[in-house]
XYZ file of C-alpha atoms in Angstrom:
474
model
C -17.561 18.558 6.870
C -14.639 16.124 6.514
C -11.567 17.000 8.533
C -8.611 18.077 6.372
C -5.738 15.629 6.119
C -3.002 16.736 8.532
C -0.125 14.303 8.184
C 2.099 16.002 10.762
C -0.641 15.879 13.413
C -1.312 12.214 12.563
C 2.378 11.371 12.960
C 2.660 13.151 16.307
C -0.456 11.373 17.579
C 0.875 7.971 16.490
C 4.292 8.570 18.048
C 2.652 9.477 21.351
C 0.603 6.249 21.400
C 2.799 3.819 23.337
C 0.311 0.936 22.946
C 0.343 1.330 19.171
C 4.130 1.489 19.021
C 4.452 -1.557 21.229
C 2.057 -3.568 19.071
C 3.948 -2.667 15.910
C 7.320 -3.405 17.436
C 6.091 -6.880 18.387
C 4.544 -7.659 14.996
C 6.898 -6.200 12.401
C 10.067 -7.957 13.472
C 8.467 -11.369 12.898
C 7.638 -10.617 9.261
C 11.182 -9.434 8.588
C 12.766 -12.529 10.136
C 10.453 -14.947 8.299
C 11.162 -13.296 4.959
C 14.893 -13.349 5.617
C 14.807 -17.052 6.507
C 12.855 -18.000 3.391
C 14.910 -15.833 1.021
C 18.275 -16.754 2.500
C 20.023 -17.296 -0.849
C 20.878 -13.822 -2.237
C 21.549 -15.047 -5.775
C 18.285 -16.961 -5.971
C 16.387 -14.033 -4.521
C 17.850 -11.577 -7.018
C 17.098 -13.969 -9.874
C 13.471 -14.170 -8.779
C 13.192 -10.409 -8.314
C 14.571 -9.797 -11.791
C 12.060 -12.284 -13.217
C 9.133 -10.625 -11.417
C 10.235 -7.175 -12.545
C 10.490 -8.372 -16.142
C 7.019 -9.935 -16.007
C 5.450 -6.841 -14.528
C 7.178 -4.512 -16.988
C 6.154 -6.676 -19.952
C 2.588 -6.730 -18.690
C 2.412 -2.962 -18.271
C 4.011 -2.376 -21.671
C 1.070 -4.056 -23.383
C -1.621 -3.540 -20.775
C -4.414 -2.307 -23.122
C -4.084 -5.405 -25.332
C -3.940 -7.732 -22.335
C -7.031 -6.160 -20.803
C -8.867 -6.677 -24.072
C -7.721 -10.295 -24.165
C -8.747 -10.802 -20.539
C -12.230 -9.499 -21.267
C -12.573 -11.771 -24.312
C -11.514 -14.898 -22.435
C -13.508 -14.118 -19.290
C -16.604 -13.567 -21.438
C -15.998 -16.896 -23.198
C -15.840 -18.515 -19.762
C -19.175 -17.006 -18.752
C -17.769 -14.218 -16.529
C -19.428 -10.818 -16.990
C -16.791 -8.069 -17.335
C -17.455 -4.431 -16.432
C -15.253 -1.335 -16.666
C -15.160 1.518 -14.166
C -13.177 4.695 -14.686
C -13.795 5.999 -11.168
C -14.583 4.546 -7.761
C -18.070 6.068 -7.982
C -18.711 4.104 -11.161
C -17.365 0.923 -9.590
C -19.571 1.333 -6.504
C -22.612 1.958 -8.691
C -21.855 -1.199 -10.677
C -21.633 -3.342 -7.532
C -24.903 -1.935 -6.229
C -26.624 -2.422 -9.587
C -25.549 -6.070 -9.776
C -26.686 -6.728 -6.209
C -30.063 -5.080 -6.785
C -30.616 -7.009 -10.016
C -30.405 -10.159 -7.880
C -32.388 -8.720 -4.946
C -29.270 -9.296 -2.821
C -29.182 -7.519 0.537
C -26.481 -9.517 2.386
C -22.901 -9.581 1.163
C -19.900 -11.502 2.482
C -16.618 -9.978 1.482
C -13.065 -11.266 1.155
C -10.038 -9.066 1.591
C -9.649 -6.486 -1.179
C -7.605 -3.287 -1.154
C -9.442 -2.058 -4.250
C -12.741 -2.259 -2.368
C -11.088 -0.200 0.386
C -10.030 2.278 -2.309
C -13.721 2.437 -3.332
C -14.897 2.843 0.304
C -17.333 0.149 -0.749
C -18.620 -0.903 2.670
C -19.725 2.599 3.580
C -21.380 3.048 0.180
C -23.292 -0.240 0.273
C -24.398 0.133 3.885
C -25.762 3.589 3.020
C -27.893 1.848 0.389
C -29.267 -0.820 2.703
C -26.816 -3.653 1.969
C -25.417 -5.621 4.936
C -21.686 -6.158 4.424
C -19.709 -8.713 6.435
C -15.920 -8.722 6.221
C -14.691 -12.319 6.492
C -10.896 -12.000 6.559
C -10.118 -12.248 10.278
C -8.184 -8.979 10.376
C -10.832 -7.161 8.343
C -13.540 -8.699 10.563
C -11.820 -7.295 13.658
C -11.413 -3.770 12.330
C -14.916 -3.714 10.875
C -16.236 -4.380 14.380
C -13.910 -1.680 15.715
C -15.039 0.794 13.044
C -11.531 1.350 11.722
C -9.846 1.195 8.298
C -6.993 -1.285 7.656
C -3.598 -0.384 9.075
C -1.596 -2.644 6.756
C -2.035 -3.933 3.205
C -1.961 -7.633 4.117
C -2.416 -7.598 7.906
C -5.274 -5.138 8.438
C -5.423 -5.486 12.250
C -1.675 -5.651 12.884
C -2.018 -2.684 15.249
C -4.205 -4.676 17.667
C -2.951 -7.102 20.296
C -4.977 -10.073 21.523
C -6.280 -8.233 24.567
C -7.691 -5.492 22.362
C -9.209 -8.071 19.993
C -10.849 -9.835 22.934
C -12.347 -6.558 24.129
C -13.704 -5.781 20.636
C -15.383 -9.191 20.385
C -16.798 -8.835 23.881
C -18.227 -5.378 23.132
C -19.631 -6.012 19.649
C -20.649 -9.687 19.495
C -23.649 -10.551 21.709
C -23.114 -13.148 24.452
C -19.353 -13.243 23.847
C -17.204 -13.651 26.966
C -14.100 -11.531 27.492
C -11.054 -13.622 26.645
C -7.474 -13.252 25.367
C -7.112 -16.910 24.434
C -6.241 -17.001 20.728
C -7.860 -20.386 19.876
C -11.017 -19.235 21.642
C -10.984 -15.921 19.759
C -10.575 -17.810 16.474
C -13.507 -20.074 17.363
C -15.711 -17.059 18.128
C -14.881 -15.477 14.757
C -15.367 -18.780 12.910
C -18.778 -19.391 14.483
C -19.940 -15.841 13.687
C -18.714 -15.878 10.098
C -20.015 -19.352 9.276
C -23.549 -18.077 9.747
C -22.777 -15.099 7.491
C -21.640 -17.387 4.659
C -24.823 -19.450 4.896
C -27.105 -16.399 4.864
C -25.301 -14.346 2.209
C -26.945 -13.518 -1.100
C -23.619 -12.607 -2.722
C -19.869 -12.729 -2.188
C -17.261 -10.153 -3.179
C -13.520 -10.627 -3.504
C -10.420 -8.927 -4.821
C -8.109 -10.422 -7.439
C -4.386 -11.103 -7.034
C -3.819 -12.138 -10.649
C -6.201 -11.908 -13.620
C -4.746 -14.175 -16.300
C -5.378 -12.761 -19.775
C -4.405 -16.004 -21.534
C -7.181 -18.051 -19.915
C -9.581 -15.560 -18.335
C -8.791 -16.920 -14.858
C -9.125 -14.961 -11.613
C -6.591 -15.981 -8.930
C -6.907 -15.377 -5.194
C -4.087 -15.849 -2.665
C -5.184 -16.394 0.933
C -4.573 -18.335 4.144
C -7.929 -18.546 5.888
C -10.260 -20.135 3.327
C -12.647 -17.217 3.689
C -11.901 -16.129 0.108
C -12.924 -19.569 -1.136
C -16.120 -19.440 0.940
C -17.017 -15.950 -0.368
C -16.494 -16.997 -3.967
C -18.227 -20.384 -3.847
C -20.943 -20.458 -1.165
C -23.248 -17.582 -2.298
C -25.000 -17.854 -5.675
C -23.452 -14.587 -6.905
C -19.739 -13.642 -6.968
C -18.469 -10.138 -7.729
C -14.711 -9.619 -8.140
C -13.120 -6.149 -8.144
C -9.600 -5.469 -9.419
C -7.373 -2.612 -10.475
C -6.521 -2.789 -14.170
C -2.846 -3.420 -13.346
C -3.615 -6.832 -11.801
C -3.434 -8.516 -15.208
C -0.908 -11.302 -15.798
C -0.273 -12.275 -19.414
C 0.164 -16.053 -19.100
C -0.362 -18.812 -16.551
C 3.368 -19.518 -16.533
C 3.977 -15.941 -15.299
C 2.221 -16.700 -12.031
C 4.860 -18.953 -10.484
C 7.696 -16.453 -9.828
C 5.256 -13.693 -8.838
C 3.361 -15.985 -6.444
C 6.645 -17.309 -5.034
C 7.870 -13.835 -4.128
C 4.448 -12.531 -3.126
C 4.035 -15.066 -0.325
C 7.690 -14.961 0.730
C 7.752 -11.167 0.875
C 4.369 -10.777 2.535
C 4.288 -13.366 5.315
C 7.485 -15.382 4.875
C 5.599 -18.396 3.495
C 6.712 -20.745 0.734
C 3.083 -20.905 -0.392
C -0.190 -19.863 1.171
C -2.775 -22.310 2.515
C -5.178 -21.589 -0.344
C -4.602 -20.559 -3.954
C -7.912 -20.187 -5.781
C -8.233 -20.189 -9.593
C -11.708 -19.130 -10.742
C -12.389 -19.619 -14.418
C -16.175 -19.809 -14.708
C -19.460 -19.956 -12.820
C -20.684 -23.357 -11.664
C -21.055 -25.725 -14.608
C -23.644 -28.419 -15.072
C -22.924 -31.343 -12.764
C -20.639 -29.351 -10.402
C -21.658 -29.398 -6.731
C -20.580 -25.937 -5.656
C -19.664 -22.516 -6.991
C -21.692 -19.416 -7.868
C -24.302 -19.334 -10.584
C -22.982 -15.996 -11.826
C -19.644 -14.167 -11.710
C -18.966 -10.501 -12.447
C -15.538 -8.891 -12.781
C -15.240 -5.115 -12.321
C -11.984 -3.597 -13.593
C -11.206 -0.232 -11.997
C -9.003 2.486 -13.466
C -9.159 5.307 -10.877
C -6.132 7.169 -12.225
C -4.071 4.140 -13.166
C -4.139 5.034 -16.884
C -2.548 8.401 -16.089
C 0.165 6.657 -14.059
C 0.715 4.179 -16.882
C 1.218 6.999 -19.373
C 4.334 8.282 -17.573
C 7.360 6.056 -18.399
C 8.977 6.666 -15.001
C 5.957 6.738 -12.700
C 4.372 3.649 -14.305
C 6.856 1.599 -12.279
C 4.486 2.223 -9.372
C 2.033 -0.187 -11.035
C 4.576 -3.027 -10.846
C 3.496 -3.431 -7.198
C 2.058 -6.864 -6.321
C 0.686 -5.696 -2.925
C 2.910 -7.861 -0.722
C 3.434 -5.197 1.962
C 7.125 -5.989 2.337
C 8.102 -2.340 1.932
C 5.847 -1.532 4.900
C 7.404 -4.237 7.066
C 10.909 -2.871 6.464
C 10.161 0.867 6.542
C 11.558 2.651 9.634
C 8.809 5.261 9.319
C 5.812 2.929 8.873
C 6.902 0.586 11.662
C 6.843 3.485 14.114
C 3.683 5.332 13.119
C 1.463 2.561 11.666
C -0.913 2.754 8.749
C -3.634 5.057 10.031
C -1.285 8.036 10.228
C -1.044 8.056 6.429
C -4.720 9.008 6.259
C -5.367 7.122 3.018
C -5.983 3.538 1.918
C -2.413 2.645 0.936
C 0.140 3.306 3.723
C 3.904 2.943 3.884
C 6.402 3.414 1.066
C 4.113 2.172 -1.726
C 1.358 4.424 -0.417
C 3.696 7.401 -0.468
C 4.148 7.086 -4.218
C 0.760 5.622 -5.205
C -1.612 7.832 -3.224
C -0.282 11.235 -4.394
C -0.602 10.056 -7.977
C -4.184 8.884 -7.425
C -5.567 11.792 -5.413
C -3.131 14.552 -6.344
C -0.059 16.126 -4.773
C -2.206 18.960 -3.445
C -4.079 16.488 -1.226
C -1.436 13.901 -0.370
C 1.890 15.463 -1.353
C 3.003 15.593 2.286
C 3.223 11.799 2.283
C 6.313 12.012 0.086
C 8.216 13.675 2.926
C 7.832 10.665 5.266
C 10.989 8.930 4.152
C 14.669 9.116 4.974
C 15.417 7.646 1.511
C 17.270 4.836 3.245
C 16.396 2.505 0.316
C 15.171 -0.324 2.579
C 11.884 -0.443 0.637
C 13.598 -0.764 -2.719
C 15.972 -3.468 -1.471
C 13.104 -5.770 -0.448
C 10.578 -4.932 -3.163
C 9.918 -8.144 -5.137
C 9.173 -6.136 -8.279
C 12.256 -3.926 -7.802
C 10.269 -0.681 -7.830
C 12.702 2.236 -7.364
C 10.576 3.784 -4.630
C 13.210 6.309 -3.424
C 13.715 7.598 -6.987
C 9.961 7.993 -7.453
C 9.731 9.780 -4.111
C 12.387 12.259 -5.278
C 10.442 12.810 -8.487
C 7.201 13.454 -6.612
C 8.918 15.718 -4.079
C 10.370 17.704 -6.945
C 6.942 18.054 -8.558
C 5.374 18.952 -5.210
C 7.710 21.938 -4.957
C 7.901 22.732 -8.669
C 7.430 26.286 -9.965
C 4.139 27.046 -11.637
C 3.733 25.259 -14.960
C 6.309 22.535 -14.269
C 5.363 18.939 -13.506
C 2.833 16.414 -14.789
C 1.300 14.895 -11.637
C -2.011 16.424 -10.592
C -1.529 19.091 -7.933
C 2.104 19.719 -8.821
C 3.561 22.836 -7.242
C 1.128 22.631 -4.312
C 3.929 22.492 -1.769
C 6.012 25.301 -3.210
C 7.052 27.875 -0.620
C 8.373 31.287 -1.643
C 10.473 31.407 1.528
C 12.037 28.013 0.874
C 12.642 28.894 -2.774
C 14.395 32.108 -1.688
C 16.533 30.179 0.817
C 17.679 27.759 -1.882
C 18.394 30.629 -4.274
C 20.521 32.201 -1.556
C 22.287 28.891 -0.932
C 23.015 28.630 -4.657
C 24.406 32.182 -4.752
C 26.648 31.600 -1.717
C 28.045 28.385 -3.123
C 28.763 29.775 -6.576
C 30.366 33.054 -5.410
C 33.794 32.486 -3.755
C 33.812 35.749 -1.775
C 30.337 35.150 -0.402
C 31.206 31.543 0.339
C 34.251 32.562 2.360
C 32.279 35.169 4.285
C 29.487 32.702 5.022
C 31.991 30.084 6.176
C 33.639 32.558 8.562
C 30.241 33.563 9.965
C 29.239 29.930 10.410
C 32.465 29.276 12.321
C 31.819 32.209 14.647
C 28.073 31.755 15.165
C 27.377 28.125 14.258
C 27.203 26.857 17.821
C 24.724 29.583 18.680
C 22.066 28.538 16.165
C 18.665 29.319 17.702
C 16.388 26.297 18.177
C 13.374 27.895 16.499
C 11.202 27.025 13.514
C 12.513 24.146 11.375
C 15.813 24.231 13.288
C 13.929 23.704 16.542
C 12.209 20.585 15.213
C 15.490 19.304 13.782
C 17.401 19.871 17.029
C 14.676 18.332 19.183
C 15.995 14.902 18.218
C 19.593 15.701 17.326
C 22.658 17.163 18.963
C 23.386 20.755 17.999
C 26.122 20.720 15.325
C 29.560 22.043 16.322
C 31.128 23.862 13.404
C 34.902 24.369 13.175
C 36.159 27.873 13.839
C 38.228 27.806 10.668
C 37.300 26.291 7.340
C 39.547 23.711 5.668
C 40.407 26.201 2.937
C 41.512 28.782 5.494
C 43.617 26.310 7.478
C 45.336 25.128 4.323
C 46.175 28.645 3.312
C 47.536 29.442 6.767
C 49.726 26.341 6.618
C 51.156 27.323 3.267
C 49.314 24.929 0.992
C 49.085 26.387 -2.490
C 46.189 26.351 -4.898
C 43.295 26.300 -2.436
């Protein structure tokens, strides 16, 4: 039986892990500084952000038509297009395609949608050998862990830990912390996987409706190997990954790389428009594109919450989040961590399962300030928190009202009564002045005071002091 998601326990465990916190402290600061250096002109940055937001909003506003156009143009190009409403359907499609080609060995590029599908576990249970080829994904696959970050899956590991993983899981591998040597070990292992693979699977950064082109952004070349070396290529993408026109790519790509890793451009930018044509020396004989919904249509239907789908998966909100950078991605217990995960996951799986994630924010707005698509993450968090605690019958997100507490509701009713009744307000103020410094450190107050100084309340309220000093009309 699967263990229930306990966010509070996960957070406490992460905070107690000094190795984890040290690794994150060392890694996160670098991303922030690189982004800041590359986006040093505030006016230019804001102009680009406004352009990306406009492109994403325009795309979402006519998403059904663009998806139809994408399918038409991909089909013209010889790409087989499939639709999956759920992750189960998407997994079944991948397996069916592999079996129709008698494929038993799959090399895989980085793809958050495939993580959303829990694809590796599904395929391995059906006898398919899956090899992750992104270096970070390769490391955590050996370690038996899920990604900790959207773009840097193994950010929580230092080089000593990586060396130990290679030594333990790769036969005849010496124990080393030398980074070039570790890279060489991974390269040698993966090169054999590419040569032996029957099929390759990748994600999609942009699916261009105008031309039926699938675009991949990467730095290691493993995405290019997965999509060109094996005879069969399967691409999986969420339906929101559509871009209307080729000319829309430039500003989105510019901010994607700058926000993610502080790069002007990435080492590789792949544009896949068709299977191998006659006379071409490389490329797959067959390409399949699987477009996954998995709750995205419901998100799209809500004018406010659809802003969640503007995300271009850069991970910048994670890099700047004071919560994520202290607890890491695994504490979130779901595929998408950090600020974007806190608004996306509850909408996908329901507030009853993941509503607690919405509480992991101080609403400091750091995520919104760096988001390249200008998603108002704090506003959406407030909306989801409100729905989490809504009375029965109120709210539209699945699982709304799951976090409602009768005790908390009564406390807020009492607070409302005290603050709308002058006599009660005066009495409460006097009592707070007399007893405020004796607040017991129990329950929620105990947790609050464990990291804060006990508040010292004034003996007399401002109203009372004014009256005593002869100020009228108070």
